[in-house]
Every structure is written in C-alpha cells, then in structure tokens.
Amino acid sequence: MNRRDFGIALGALPLLSSIVGAVSPAEAAEVAKPKIGMLIYPGMILQDLVGPQTVFSILQADVRLVWKDKSPVATDVGIALPATDTFDTCPAELDVLFVPGGLGGSIACMKDEDVIGFLASRGPRARYVTSVCTGSLVLAAAGLLRGYQATSHWYVRDLLPLMGATLRAERVVEDRNRLTAGGVTSGIDFGLTLAARLSNEDTAKRIQLLIEYDPKPPFDAGSPESAGPALTREILQRRAPLIEAARKEAEMAKERLGI
Amino acid sequence: MNRRDFGIALGALPLLSSIVGAVSPAEAAEVAKPKIGMLIYPGMILQDLVGPQTVFSILQADVRLVWKDKSPVATDVGIALPATDTFDTCPAELDVLFVPGGLGGSIACMKDEDVIGFLASRGPRARYVTSVCTGSLVLAAAGLLRGYQATSHWYVRDLLPLMGATLRAERVVEDRNRLTAGGVTSGIDFGLTLAARLSNEDTAKRIQLLIEYDPKPPFDAGSPESAGPALTREILQRRAPLIEAARKEAEMAKERLGI
C-alpha cells in the first residue's frame, strides 16, 4: 500500500480530538504533523531507522533524513539512502531529534565535528532527543545525555556513564525528554512508545495493530541473560576491536565535555 | 557498523561446521552463501523487507532485490530503492524466494503478468518460497500456495483460501518449504526462523542476540484479539476499499488458477 493507504487519520491527535470528522486526514496532517529529524550516516543499521520510521510514517509525521550532504549513505544491508535535508537545511526546531545505530558508523560520528555540532545545535531545542542502538553513544558524545538515564546496544551500553549518563539496562529508557533504546529491533518498541507521547495511547495501539506487532521470537536469545554466557562471550570477543575503539572515543568525549 | 563488522563468522553453517577455525569468515562465505531473491515493488512496506534482510545480511547471504527494471521503487516510508537484479538477471535457482507486503502494491502485483510470471518461474525451483504480510497474496495469486498452509496480514488473511491455501492464523507458518508470516513486524520472527533452516539454531540465536530481539511492546494491541473489537473494526472500515479490491483480485486469481 502507498503512504496514503497506510496512513491513519490524525483525528486521534490531541490537538484535533475535538474536531474529529470536521477535517479530513490530509487537512489534519497540515495542522499537527510532528517534525522529526532522523540522522543518517555511513555504516548505520537500516533496521534502526526503518523500525521507528514506519511508526512515524503511519503517524503522518514530517520526517527528515539528515546528513552532511545528499549523496546516498551506505547501510549494513547494502541499501544506500540519500538525505532529504542537510545539517544546514534541517529545521532548527524539531519535535524529535533521532540517531540510529551501527557501531562502526557511530564511532566515526562520535569524533566528527560536523555531526556533533549539528546534534548540539538541534538537541537543546528539540521536544524529544532520542536514539536506537549505538546512536546513544553519539548523543552522549554531543553532551546530550549528561545527567540523564539512558541505554544502548547491550555490548556497549556500559560506555554511557563515561559520558555523564546513568545506565539503565532496559529496552526503552525514558528520562524526561530523552528516549533511548537498546539494540536494533528495540526501535519498534521505541517508535510505539514515542508515538504515544506525540499523539496518545489509542493512536499508538492502532499503529501497533496495523503493523501487527505481536512478537513471537522463535528462540529465547535476544538478551545476554537469555542467550547465556557462551553466545554472549563469543559476540563480545568478535566485536572486541570495535568495542575498544568505541571506549577510546567515549574517553575522548569525556575529556572534551570536561566530565 | 558496516556489513563486514556486523557479519558473523559462517563457521556455524552446516557445510562448514567441521572446519570451524580452518577458514576465515570471508572464505566461508564463498562456500556457503545462500542465494536469496527478494521481490521489491512500488507501494511495498520497507519494514517487511528490512526485517528479514537484516537477518540475511548478518548471515552473509547473497541477497538480490528484484524488480522489472532498476529504477527505484517507492516504499511506504518515502525511501525509494532500486533493484539489484531484474526478472531476467535474477538467478534461476534460488535458496529463498521472498515477497514483502504492502496492500495497494500487492494488489497491483496480483494482476501483473510479469510479476506472476517471474514468481511462477522461480518458485517451483526455489528451496524456500516465502513472504511477509500481504506478500502471501501475491505468492497465492501465482499459484504457489495451493495446497499449503499459509498466513498473511490479519486483515486480508481470510482471502488465502480463495486461492487454494489453508489459512493458519499464526505469526509464522511453516508448511514444508513454504514460510509465510503475518503483518509487517512478523518479518523479524520470520527471518530468524528461516535463518535456523538455512544454517542452524545456534546461528539464528547468535543473530537474535546481535539484533537484540527481546521484544517488549509498550502496549498489548498487536493482534485483533488483544487490540479488541473497536480498534479492529476501525481499521477494517478504513481499509475496506483496499480489502475489497484485494478480494476481487483473489477471485480473479482463483478463476485463472482453475480452483
């Protein structure tokens, strides 16, 4: 189905709840569209973006994909996607600032002055500052998680306190206007949680039913606790060089932030 | 992280289990890469594709995105993606033939001779014939689910029996070499299920841990049963014209298939 087919009426948005039926979905969208800036970058994990983006799209949000320029950025699955906005054209006032993950790409972003500058300029003015997976390392490197509870992919989440955040090892962590989520697939849980904040719970539930989010994982191995020490250790060993590189970047950021 | 960072060693693939450590992941990939043909089409839901594709990518599969031509096809979230292969260049022998959903686009595919011809040519030779969401309507219209148990997005799954399938209303339905899944987000459960078949359970669990698939939906509304009759009816009403169009196409297919 196309965007219009899949969209839900925005009659459920708070602003419009009193005039349901008085405006068409298209007119409603003009009034209440939340403005969402999603950073994209080379080496990102496409699922981290598409999970929440699917939810935001049904919400008929005004979604901007933002990068330094508009040449397509490569993602983990081989699909390259171009930004719709650059750091310069992205609106100054966002309802949501979002950063996806992808460890190698996140590390590069943590030390990239343009990326950090963009996040530091939009973050303090955004209604919500959010991430999925290792995206929270980038937010933290920009100083945006200092003094906040937050999480990240399980294999690097212990780096967050280096940059002034308090680690809460949950799937979606909400602390005031900061929403951070765990690895990759947590973006769906995150998207629905945020949809309820941007709109209301009934709208979030309607989206959940549309995307049939009634998960039944075929195995019980989605967390270090359920997967057990052998599988966990194996992944940590294989990722060791990248995790070490992330730790170094976190320490550099700590120094830069004066923590 | 980039594709290489995120990939797991294929030492766990059955063919290679006896030589773990004797080959590098890159060499292993040369030997055992499953060949996966994923149909893409205008109006598809990107999440339907990216969920399983994320799993296949970690499995270091040889993934082809297939359409009539290589001009980018529009998806629900506004991201357009180009095929890597056309119907002509897609390998004749696939390990996996896959069709994503998106109701409007699926209906168009059900009556598209080129699409049906492509699926009918690759399906009978593929090791696995698979779909997420309304993709199963397209498989069924190509005669590929006749005599098989199958499922689809909850709001159209009752159309499958018109085209010779037996409906089993589960999240992932496996019947011999047919794997069909429910709406949108079921693609992750599907991908992990198929990864275990293409490789083994330990590999699927390792992927599950990497993508941290430990779902905790913030609401309990992912199925008609849990969402309740009011939300369900509302969506069915809003979708009525499209669902009716899908029913008409299913009846045309029934006639064409001589059922």
Short mmCIF file of C-alpha atoms in Angstrom, two decimals:
data_model
loop_
_atom_site.label_atom_id
_atom_site.label_comp_id
_atom_site.label_asym_id
_atom_site.label_seq_id
_atom_site.Cartn_x
_atom_site.Cartn_y
_atom_site.Cartn_z
CA MET A 1 0.00 0.00 0.00
CA ASN A 2 1.24 3.51 -0.52
CA ARG A 3 1.82 6.15 2.12
CA ARG A 4 -1.72 7.43 1.92
CA ASP A 5 -3.27 3.96 2.12
CA PHE A 6 -1.26 3.10 5.18
CA GLY A 7 -1.72 6.39 6.99
CA ILE A 8 -4.21 6.63 9.82
CA ALA A 9 -6.50 9.54 10.35
CA LEU A 10 -4.98 12.09 12.64
CA GLY A 11 -8.33 12.69 14.30
CA ALA A 12 -6.76 10.98 17.28
CA LEU A 13 -4.04 13.58 17.73
CA PRO A 14 -4.64 15.67 20.86
CA LEU A 15 -4.95 18.96 19.01
CA LEU A 16 -7.67 17.57 16.83
CA SER A 17 -9.57 15.29 19.11
CA SER A 18 -12.36 17.79 19.48
CA ILE A 19 -12.88 18.15 15.74
CA VAL A 20 -12.82 14.54 14.60
CA GLY A 21 -14.87 14.31 11.47
CA ALA A 22 -14.63 18.02 10.84
CA VAL A 23 -11.31 17.72 8.99
CA SER A 24 -10.05 15.15 6.52
CA PRO A 25 -6.88 13.23 7.40
CA ALA A 26 -4.95 15.31 4.87
CA GLU A 27 -6.12 18.58 6.36
CA ALA A 28 -5.46 17.28 9.86
CA ALA A 29 -1.92 16.41 8.88
CA GLU A 30 -1.30 20.02 7.89
CA VAL A 31 -2.21 21.13 11.39
CA ALA A 32 -0.44 18.71 13.66
CA LYS A 33 2.40 16.93 11.81
CA PRO A 34 5.26 16.37 14.24
CA LYS A 35 8.60 17.42 12.71
CA ILE A 36 11.13 14.58 13.07
CA GLY A 37 14.81 14.89 12.18
CA MET A 38 16.49 11.49 11.77
CA LEU A 39 20.27 11.50 11.38
CA ILE A 40 21.54 9.05 8.76
CA TYR A 41 25.21 8.17 8.31
CA PRO A 42 27.53 5.72 6.52
CA GLY A 43 27.62 2.34 8.29
CA MET A 44 24.28 2.78 10.03
CA ILE A 45 21.94 -0.17 10.50
CA LEU A 46 18.92 0.36 8.28
CA GLN A 47 16.57 -1.50 10.64
CA ASP A 48 17.38 1.01 13.40
CA LEU A 49 15.91 3.73 11.19
CA VAL A 50 13.08 1.87 9.47
CA GLY A 51 11.50 0.45 12.64
CA PRO A 52 10.64 3.85 14.12
CA GLN A 53 10.22 5.46 10.68
CA THR A 54 7.43 3.00 9.88
CA VAL A 55 5.60 4.14 13.01
CA PHE A 56 6.24 7.85 12.31
CA SER A 57 5.08 7.42 8.73
CA ILE A 58 1.74 5.96 9.81
CA LEU A 59 1.51 8.91 12.20
CA GLN A 60 1.90 11.10 9.09
CA ALA A 61 4.85 12.88 10.68
CA ASP A 62 7.06 15.25 8.72
CA VAL A 63 10.19 13.04 8.65
CA ARG A 64 13.54 14.46 7.51
CA LEU A 65 16.56 12.24 6.90
CA VAL A 66 19.56 14.42 7.68
CA TRP A 67 23.23 14.18 6.73
CA LYS A 68 26.11 16.43 5.67
CA ASP A 69 25.11 16.22 2.03
CA LYS A 70 22.64 14.41 -0.18
CA SER A 71 24.87 11.73 -1.64
CA PRO A 72 23.47 8.32 -0.61
CA VAL A 73 24.91 6.85 2.61
CA ALA A 74 25.67 3.11 2.73
CA THR A 75 23.87 0.97 5.30
CA ASP A 76 24.50 -2.52 6.70
CA VAL A 77 22.15 -4.29 4.28
CA GLY A 78 23.65 -2.79 1.13
CA ILE A 79 20.85 -0.30 0.54
CA ALA A 80 22.15 3.27 0.23
CA LEU A 81 19.84 6.15 1.03
CA PRO A 82 20.13 9.87 0.39
CA ALA A 83 19.30 12.53 2.96
CA THR A 84 16.26 14.75 2.41
CA ASP A 85 17.95 17.56 4.36
CA THR A 86 21.50 18.65 5.13
CA PHE A 87 22.69 19.91 8.51
CA ASP A 88 22.05 23.41 7.16
CA THR A 89 18.52 22.88 5.82
CA CYS A 90 17.21 20.77 8.71
CA PRO A 91 14.66 22.81 10.69
CA ALA A 92 16.06 24.45 13.82
CA GLU A 93 13.06 23.43 15.93
CA LEU A 94 12.33 19.71 15.86
CA ASP A 95 9.71 17.76 17.74
CA VAL A 96 12.06 14.78 17.64
CA LEU A 97 15.79 14.50 17.10
CA PHE A 98 16.72 10.85 16.40
CA VAL A 99 20.00 8.98 15.94
CA PRO A 100 20.13 5.35 14.70
CA GLY A 101 22.98 2.92 15.47
CA GLY A 102 25.65 0.88 13.72
CA LEU A 103 28.81 0.60 15.81
CA GLY A 104 31.48 1.41 13.21
CA GLY A 105 29.50 4.37 11.88
CA SER A 106 28.60 5.57 15.37
CA ILE A 107 32.28 5.69 16.35
CA ALA A 108 33.04 7.79 13.28
CA CYS A 109 30.19 10.16 14.20
CA MET A 110 31.42 10.49 17.82
CA LYS A 111 34.57 12.17 16.56
CA ASP A 112 33.02 14.10 13.68
CA GLU A 113 32.80 17.81 14.49
CA ASP A 114 30.06 18.43 11.92
CA VAL A 115 27.85 15.68 13.36
CA ILE A 116 28.48 16.71 16.97
CA GLY A 117 27.87 20.35 16.04
CA PHE A 118 24.58 19.50 14.35
CA LEU A 119 23.32 17.44 17.31
CA ALA A 120 24.47 20.07 19.82
CA SER A 121 22.58 22.75 17.88
CA ARG A 122 19.27 20.84 17.47
CA GLY A 123 19.25 18.77 20.68
CA PRO A 124 18.68 21.51 23.28
CA ARG A 125 15.76 22.92 21.23
CA ALA A 126 14.08 19.59 20.36
CA ARG A 127 10.99 18.40 22.21
CA TYR A 128 12.44 14.86 22.34
CA VAL A 129 16.05 13.73 21.98
CA THR A 130 16.13 10.06 21.01
CA SER A 131 18.16 7.12 19.74
CA VAL A 132 18.14 3.42 18.93
CA CYS A 133 21.11 1.08 19.43
CA THR A 134 24.57 2.69 19.42
CA GLY A 135 23.01 6.00 18.38
CA SER A 136 23.02 6.90 22.08
CA LEU A 137 26.84 6.90 22.07
CA VAL A 138 26.69 9.69 19.50
CA LEU A 139 24.10 11.64 21.50
CA ALA A 140 26.27 11.20 24.60
CA ALA A 141 29.40 12.35 22.76
CA ALA A 142 27.48 15.53 21.88
CA GLY A 143 26.82 16.05 25.59
CA LEU A 144 23.10 15.40 25.20
CA LEU A 145 22.80 12.56 27.71
CA ARG A 146 24.75 14.15 30.53
CA GLY A 147 22.69 13.85 33.70
CA TYR A 148 20.13 11.56 32.03
CA GLN A 149 19.31 7.88 32.39
CA ALA A 150 19.89 6.10 29.09
CA THR A 151 20.64 2.81 27.34
CA SER A 152 22.29 1.47 24.17
CA HIS A 153 23.08 -1.84 22.45
CA TRP A 154 23.91 -4.29 25.25
CA TYR A 155 27.52 -4.69 24.16
CA VAL A 156 28.46 -1.03 24.56
CA ARG A 157 25.91 0.34 26.99
CA ASP A 158 28.44 0.39 29.85
CA LEU A 159 30.27 3.17 27.98
CA LEU A 160 27.43 5.64 28.54
CA PRO A 161 28.44 6.59 32.12
CA LEU A 162 31.86 7.69 30.82
CA MET A 163 29.97 10.48 29.04
CA GLY A 164 27.88 11.52 32.01
CA ALA A 165 24.77 9.35 31.55
CA THR A 166 23.37 6.89 34.09
CA LEU A 167 22.93 3.45 32.53
CA ARG A 168 19.52 1.85 32.90
CA ALA A 169 19.66 -1.53 31.14
CA GLU A 170 16.10 -1.59 29.79
CA ARG A 171 14.73 -1.93 26.27
CA VAL A 172 13.40 1.62 26.10
CA VAL A 173 14.57 4.17 28.66
CA GLU A 174 12.58 7.35 29.11
CA ASP A 175 14.00 10.11 31.29
CA ARG A 176 12.23 13.45 30.94
CA ASN A 177 12.51 14.23 27.18
CA ARG A 178 15.27 11.70 26.46
CA LEU A 179 14.18 8.36 24.95
CA THR A 180 16.95 5.90 24.22
CA ALA A 181 16.54 2.25 23.22
CA GLY A 182 18.59 -0.95 23.10
CA GLY A 183 19.94 -2.75 20.04
CA VAL A 184 18.44 -2.72 16.53
CA THR A 185 14.95 -4.26 16.91
CA SER A 186 14.16 -2.16 20.00
CA GLY A 187 13.39 0.61 17.52
CA ILE A 188 9.87 -0.76 17.12
CA ASP A 189 9.17 -0.68 20.87
CA PHE A 190 10.74 2.79 20.93
CA GLY A 191 8.68 4.04 17.99
CA LEU A 192 5.41 2.97 19.58
CA THR A 193 6.40 4.47 22.94
CA LEU A 194 7.20 7.79 21.29
CA ALA A 195 4.02 7.70 19.15
CA ALA A 196 2.01 7.59 22.39
CA ARG A 197 3.84 10.72 23.62
CA LEU A 198 3.48 12.61 20.33
CA SER A 199 -0.15 11.63 19.99
CA ASN A 200 -1.92 9.38 22.50
CA GLU A 201 -2.06 5.73 23.56
CA ASP A 202 -5.03 4.85 21.37
CA THR A 203 -3.18 6.07 18.30
CA ALA A 204 -0.08 4.10 19.30
CA LYS A 205 -2.21 0.98 19.76
CA ARG A 206 -3.84 1.47 16.38
CA ILE A 207 -0.37 1.64 14.81
CA GLN A 208 0.69 -1.47 16.74
CA LEU A 209 -2.30 -3.36 15.32
CA LEU A 210 -1.61 -2.10 11.78
CA ILE A 211 1.99 -3.30 11.90
CA GLU A 212 0.85 -6.45 13.72
CA TYR A 213 3.44 -6.06 16.46
CA ASP A 214 2.60 -9.19 18.40
CA PRO A 215 6.14 -10.60 18.59
CA LYS A 216 6.76 -14.32 18.94
CA PRO A 217 10.54 -14.79 18.69
CA PRO A 218 11.27 -18.37 17.61
CA PHE A 219 14.11 -18.56 20.17
CA ASP A 220 14.78 -17.03 23.55
CA ALA A 221 18.17 -15.46 22.91
CA GLY A 222 17.54 -11.75 22.49
CA SER A 223 19.46 -10.60 25.57
CA PRO A 224 22.78 -11.63 27.16
CA GLU A 225 20.77 -13.11 30.07
CA SER A 226 18.58 -15.32 27.86
CA ALA A 227 21.29 -16.20 25.32
CA GLY A 228 23.68 -17.28 28.06
CA PRO A 229 27.38 -16.65 28.66
CA ALA A 230 28.79 -18.73 25.78
CA LEU A 231 26.99 -16.89 22.93
CA THR A 232 27.46 -13.56 24.68
CA ARG A 233 31.18 -14.07 25.14
CA GLU A 234 31.55 -15.13 21.53
CA ILE A 235 29.96 -11.91 20.25
CA LEU A 236 31.96 -9.77 22.68
CA GLN A 237 35.18 -11.41 21.51
CA ARG A 238 34.35 -10.92 17.85
CA ARG A 239 33.39 -7.28 18.48
CA ALA A 240 36.32 -6.58 20.83
CA PRO A 241 38.30 -4.29 18.48
CA LEU A 242 35.25 -2.16 17.67
CA ILE A 243 34.09 -2.03 21.28
CA GLU A 244 37.60 -0.98 22.27
CA ALA A 245 37.53 1.76 19.62
CA ALA A 246 34.18 2.95 20.98
CA ARG A 247 35.64 3.06 24.51
CA LYS A 248 38.52 5.24 23.31
CA GLU A 249 36.09 7.63 21.61
CA ALA A 250 33.94 7.76 24.76
CA GLU A 251 37.03 8.67 26.78
CA MET A 252 37.93 11.41 24.30
CA ALA A 253 34.38 12.75 24.56
CA LYS A 254 34.53 12.62 28.36
CA GLU A 255 37.61 14.82 28.27
CA ARG A 256 36.10 17.18 25.69
CA LEU A 257 32.94 17.51 27.80
CA GLY A 258 35.01 18.14 30.93
CA ILE A 259 33.44 15.26 32.84
CA MET B 1 28.99 -0.73 11.85
CA ASN B 2 29.46 -1.76 8.26
CA ARG B 3 28.47 -5.03 6.63
CA ARG B 4 31.74 -6.72 7.49
CA ASP B 5 31.70 -5.53 11.11
CA PHE B 6 28.20 -6.78 11.61
CA GLY B 7 28.62 -10.11 9.86
CA ILE B 8 29.07 -13.26 11.89
CA ALA B 9 31.51 -15.98 11.03
CA LEU B 10 29.87 -18.62 8.91
CA GLY B 11 31.78 -21.33 10.75
CA ALA B 12 28.38 -22.21 12.15
CA LEU B 13 26.86 -23.04 8.77
CA PRO B 14 26.24 -26.80 8.45
CA LEU B 15 28.58 -27.26 5.49
CA LEU B 16 31.40 -25.75 7.44
CA SER B 17 30.81 -26.94 10.95
CA SER B 18 33.57 -29.49 10.70
CA ILE B 19 36.15 -26.93 9.68
CA VAL B 20 35.49 -24.11 12.12
CA GLY B 21 38.68 -22.17 12.51
CA ALA B 22 40.12 -23.63 9.33
CA VAL B 23 38.54 -20.97 7.12
CA SER B 24 38.15 -17.25 7.63
CA PRO B 25 34.61 -15.82 7.57
CA ALA B 26 35.28 -14.35 4.12
CA GLU B 27 36.39 -17.69 2.69
CA ALA B 28 33.49 -19.45 4.37
CA ALA B 29 31.07 -17.03 2.76
CA GLU B 30 32.34 -18.02 -0.67
CA VAL B 31 31.44 -21.63 0.00
CA ALA B 32 28.03 -21.47 1.61
CA LYS B 33 26.28 -18.17 0.84
CA PRO B 34 22.55 -18.81 0.45
CA LYS B 35 21.13 -17.08 -2.66
CA ILE B 36 18.07 -15.03 -1.72
CA GLY B 37 15.82 -13.30 -4.24
CA MET B 38 13.63 -10.62 -2.64
CA LEU B 39 10.93 -9.08 -4.82
CA ILE B 40 10.58 -5.32 -4.42
CA TYR B 41 7.71 -3.30 -5.88
CA PRO B 42 6.09 0.16 -5.77
CA GLY B 43 3.96 0.61 -2.65
CA MET B 44 5.73 -2.08 -0.64
CA ILE B 45 6.31 -1.64 3.09
CA LEU B 46 10.02 -1.16 3.65
CA GLN B 47 9.95 -2.77 7.11
CA ASP B 48 8.64 -6.01 5.54
CA LEU B 49 11.86 -6.21 3.57
CA VAL B 50 14.38 -4.80 6.03
CA GLY B 51 13.41 -7.03 8.97
CA PRO B 52 14.37 -10.29 7.23
CA GLN B 53 17.10 -8.60 5.16
CA THR B 54 18.89 -7.57 8.36
CA VAL B 55 18.96 -11.21 9.42
CA PHE B 56 20.07 -12.44 5.96
CA SER B 57 22.77 -9.80 5.83
CA ILE B 58 24.30 -10.96 9.13
CA LEU B 59 24.12 -14.47 7.69
CA GLN B 60 26.24 -13.09 4.82
CA ALA B 61 23.67 -14.31 2.31
CA ASP B 62 23.79 -13.33 -1.36
CA VAL B 63 20.71 -11.07 -1.36
CA ARG B 64 19.21 -9.84 -4.64
CA LEU B 65 16.48 -7.20 -4.75
CA VAL B 66 14.45 -7.98 -7.85
CA TRP B 67 12.05 -5.92 -9.94
CA LYS B 68 11.14 -5.36 -13.61
CA ASP B 69 13.83 -2.73 -14.00
CA LYS B 70 16.34 -0.85 -11.92
CA SER B 71 14.55 2.45 -11.50
CA PRO B 72 13.95 2.99 -7.76
CA VAL B 73 10.61 1.75 -6.42
CA ALA B 74 8.74 3.90 -3.88
CA THR B 75 8.03 2.46 -0.44
CA ASP B 76 5.64 3.41 2.35
CA VAL B 77 8.20 5.48 4.28
CA GLY B 78 9.25 7.64 1.34
CA ILE B 79 12.56 5.86 0.76
CA ALA B 80 12.87 4.61 -2.84
CA LEU B 81 15.17 1.70 -3.58
CA PRO B 82 16.50 0.31 -6.83
CA ALA B 83 16.61 -3.39 -7.67
CA THR B 84 19.97 -5.13 -7.91
CA ASP B 85 18.52 -7.61 -10.44
CA THR B 86 15.72 -7.62 -12.98
CA PHE B 87 13.37 -10.55 -13.58
CA ASP B 88 15.74 -11.57 -16.37
CA THR B 89 19.02 -11.39 -14.45
CA CYS B 90 17.76 -12.96 -11.19
CA PRO B 91 19.33 -16.43 -10.79
CA ALA B 92 17.07 -19.29 -11.88
CA GLU B 93 17.90 -21.36 -8.81
CA LEU B 94 17.29 -19.56 -5.53
CA ASP B 95 17.64 -20.82 -1.99
CA VAL B 96 14.92 -18.40 -0.98
CA LEU B 97 12.25 -16.61 -2.98
CA PHE B 98 10.72 -13.82 -0.86
CA VAL B 99 7.83 -11.39 -1.32
CA PRO B 100 7.21 -8.44 1.06
CA GLY B 101 3.81 -6.82 1.64
CA GLY B 102 2.04 -3.51 1.23
CA LEU B 103 -1.63 -3.94 0.36
CA GLY B 104 -2.01 -1.48 -2.52
CA GLY B 105 1.21 -2.67 -4.15
CA SER B 106 0.39 -6.33 -3.54
CA ILE B 107 -2.95 -5.95 -5.32
CA ALA B 108 -1.18 -4.43 -8.33
CA CYS B 109 1.28 -7.35 -8.34
CA MET B 110 -1.51 -9.94 -8.14
CA LYS B 111 -2.73 -8.84 -11.56
CA ASP B 112 0.66 -8.12 -13.11
CA GLU B 113 1.61 -10.79 -15.64
CA ASP B 114 5.32 -10.02 -15.42
CA VAL B 115 5.35 -10.40 -11.63
CA ILE B 116 3.23 -13.55 -11.67
CA GLY B 117 5.39 -14.98 -14.46
CA PHE B 118 8.59 -14.28 -12.52
CA LEU B 119 7.27 -15.89 -9.32
CA ALA B 120 5.86 -18.89 -11.23
CA SER B 121 9.26 -19.42 -12.87
CA ARG B 122 11.42 -19.16 -9.73
CA GLY B 123 9.01 -20.56 -7.12
CA PRO B 124 8.93 -24.24 -8.13
CA ARG B 125 12.76 -24.37 -8.25
CA ALA B 126 13.44 -22.44 -5.01
CA ARG B 127 14.41 -24.26 -1.82
CA TYR B 128 12.09 -21.98 0.18
CA VAL B 129 9.13 -19.92 -1.02
CA THR B 130 8.41 -17.18 1.49
CA SER B 131 6.58 -13.95 2.30
CA VAL B 132 5.82 -11.36 4.95
CA CYS B 133 2.50 -9.54 5.31
CA THR B 134 0.36 -9.26 2.16
CA GLY B 135 3.20 -10.73 0.09
CA SER B 136 1.48 -14.09 0.53
CA LEU B 137 -1.47 -12.82 -1.55
CA VAL B 138 0.96 -12.37 -4.45
CA LEU B 139 2.50 -15.81 -3.94
CA ALA B 140 -1.00 -17.28 -3.82
CA ALA B 141 -2.05 -15.44 -6.99
CA ALA B 142 0.95 -17.07 -8.69
CA GLY B 143 -0.40 -20.48 -7.61
CA LEU B 144 2.48 -21.03 -5.19
CA LEU B 145 0.41 -21.57 -2.03
CA ARG B 146 -2.13 -24.00 -3.50
CA GLY B 147 -2.34 -26.97 -1.16
CA TYR B 148 -0.21 -25.29 1.51
CA GLN B 149 -0.97 -23.87 4.94
CA ALA B 150 -0.21 -20.15 4.99
CA THR B 151 -0.90 -16.79 6.62
CA SER B 152 -0.88 -13.05 5.80
CA HIS B 153 -1.62 -9.70 7.41
CA TRP B 154 -4.60 -10.30 9.72
CA TYR B 155 -6.91 -8.04 7.75
CA VAL B 156 -6.67 -10.00 4.50
CA ARG B 157 -5.59 -13.48 5.55
CA ASP B 158 -9.08 -14.91 5.02
CA LEU B 159 -8.57 -14.33 1.28
CA LEU B 160 -5.88 -17.03 1.06
CA PRO B 161 -8.30 -19.98 0.88
CA LEU B 162 -9.87 -18.45 -2.26
CA MET B 163 -6.54 -19.16 -3.94
CA GLY B 164 -6.18 -22.72 -2.69
CA ALA B 165 -4.25 -22.22 0.56
CA THR B 166 -5.35 -23.33 4.00
CA LEU B 167 -5.28 -20.44 6.46
CA ARG B 168 -3.38 -20.97 9.67
CA ALA B 169 -3.62 -17.77 11.69
CA GLU B 170 -0.17 -17.83 13.27
CA ARG B 171 2.70 -15.34 13.22
CA VAL B 172 4.98 -17.54 11.11
CA VAL B 173 3.50 -20.52 9.27
CA GLU B 174 5.84 -23.23 8.02
CA ASP B 175 4.45 -25.94 5.77
CA ARG B 176 7.11 -27.99 4.01
CA ASN B 177 9.18 -25.40 2.11
CA ARG B 178 6.63 -22.60 2.35
CA LEU B 179 7.19 -19.99 5.09
CA THR B 180 4.65 -17.19 5.27
CA ALA B 181 4.33 -14.62 8.03
CA GLY B 182 1.77 -12.14 9.38
CA GLY B 183 1.82 -8.35 9.09
CA VAL B 184 4.89 -6.11 8.84
CA THR B 185 6.87 -6.73 12.05
CA SER B 186 6.48 -10.53 11.80
CA GLY B 187 9.34 -10.32 9.28
CA ILE B 188 11.83 -10.42 12.15
CA ASP B 189 10.35 -13.61 13.63
CA PHE B 190 10.23 -15.00 10.09
CA GLY B 191 13.83 -14.07 9.33
CA LEU B 192 15.14 -15.78 12.45
CA THR B 193 13.03 -18.89 11.76
CA LEU B 194 14.40 -19.11 8.23
CA ALA B 195 17.98 -18.43 9.39
CA ALA B 196 17.74 -21.56 11.55
CA ARG B 197 16.66 -23.58 8.49
CA LEU B 198 19.36 -22.15 6.20
CA SER B 199 22.02 -22.55 8.86
CA ASN B 200 21.28 -23.88 12.35
CA GLU B 201 19.63 -22.81 15.59
CA ASP B 202 22.83 -21.61 17.22
CA THR B 203 23.48 -19.25 14.34
CA ALA B 204 19.90 -17.95 14.47
CA LYS B 205 20.27 -17.36 18.22
CA ARG B 206 23.54 -15.51 17.69
CA ILE B 207 21.78 -13.25 15.18
CA GLN B 208 18.89 -12.74 17.61
CA LEU B 209 21.35 -11.61 20.29
CA LEU B 210 23.16 -9.29 17.85
CA ILE B 211 19.92 -7.56 16.85
CA GLU B 212 18.79 -7.68 20.49
CA TYR B 213 15.42 -9.18 19.60
CA ASP B 214 13.98 -9.29 23.08
CA PRO B 215 10.70 -7.53 22.33
CA LYS B 216 8.80 -5.63 25.00
CA PRO B 217 5.87 -3.94 23.23
CA PRO B 218 4.73 -0.95 25.29
CA PHE B 219 1.08 -1.92 24.66
CA ASP B 220 -0.79 -5.14 24.13
CA ALA B 221 -2.54 -4.37 20.87
CA GLY B 222 -0.61 -6.25 18.19
CA SER B 223 -3.40 -8.63 17.18
CA PRO B 224 -7.15 -8.23 16.66
CA GLU B 225 -7.68 -10.36 19.79
CA SER B 226 -5.51 -8.19 22.04
CA ALA B 227 -6.49 -4.84 20.47
CA GLY B 228 -10.19 -5.63 20.84
CA PRO B 229 -13.17 -5.22 18.51
CA ALA B 230 -13.35 -1.41 18.48
CA LEU B 231 -9.81 -0.76 17.18
CA THR B 232 -10.04 -3.74 14.85
CA ARG B 233 -13.33 -2.61 13.34
CA GLU B 234 -11.99 0.89 12.87
CA ILE B 235 -9.02 -0.35 10.83
CA LEU B 236 -11.19 -2.74 8.83
CA GLN B 237 -13.55 0.11 7.99
CA ARG B 238 -10.75 2.43 6.94
CA ARG B 239 -9.19 -0.31 4.82
CA ALA B 240 -12.49 -1.57 3.38
CA PRO B 241 -11.99 -0.30 -0.19
CA LEU B 242 -8.50 -1.82 -0.43
CA ILE B 243 -9.54 -5.09 1.21
CA GLU B 244 -12.46 -5.28 -1.23
CA ALA B 245 -10.07 -4.69 -4.14
CA ALA B 246 -7.83 -7.48 -2.82
CA ARG B 247 -10.84 -9.82 -2.63
CA LYS B 248 -11.69 -9.10 -6.26
CA GLU B 249 -8.12 -9.84 -7.31
CA ALA B 250 -8.14 -13.06 -5.29
CA GLU B 251 -11.32 -14.13 -7.07
CA MET B 252 -9.76 -13.37 -10.46
CA ALA B 253 -6.73 -15.43 -9.47
CA LYS B 254 -8.96 -18.28 -8.30
CA GLU B 255 -10.57 -18.37 -11.72
CA ARG B 256 -7.25 -18.13 -13.53
CA LEU B 257 -5.85 -20.97 -11.42
CA GLY B 258 -8.95 -23.08 -12.09
CA ILE B 259 -9.71 -23.55 -8.39
#
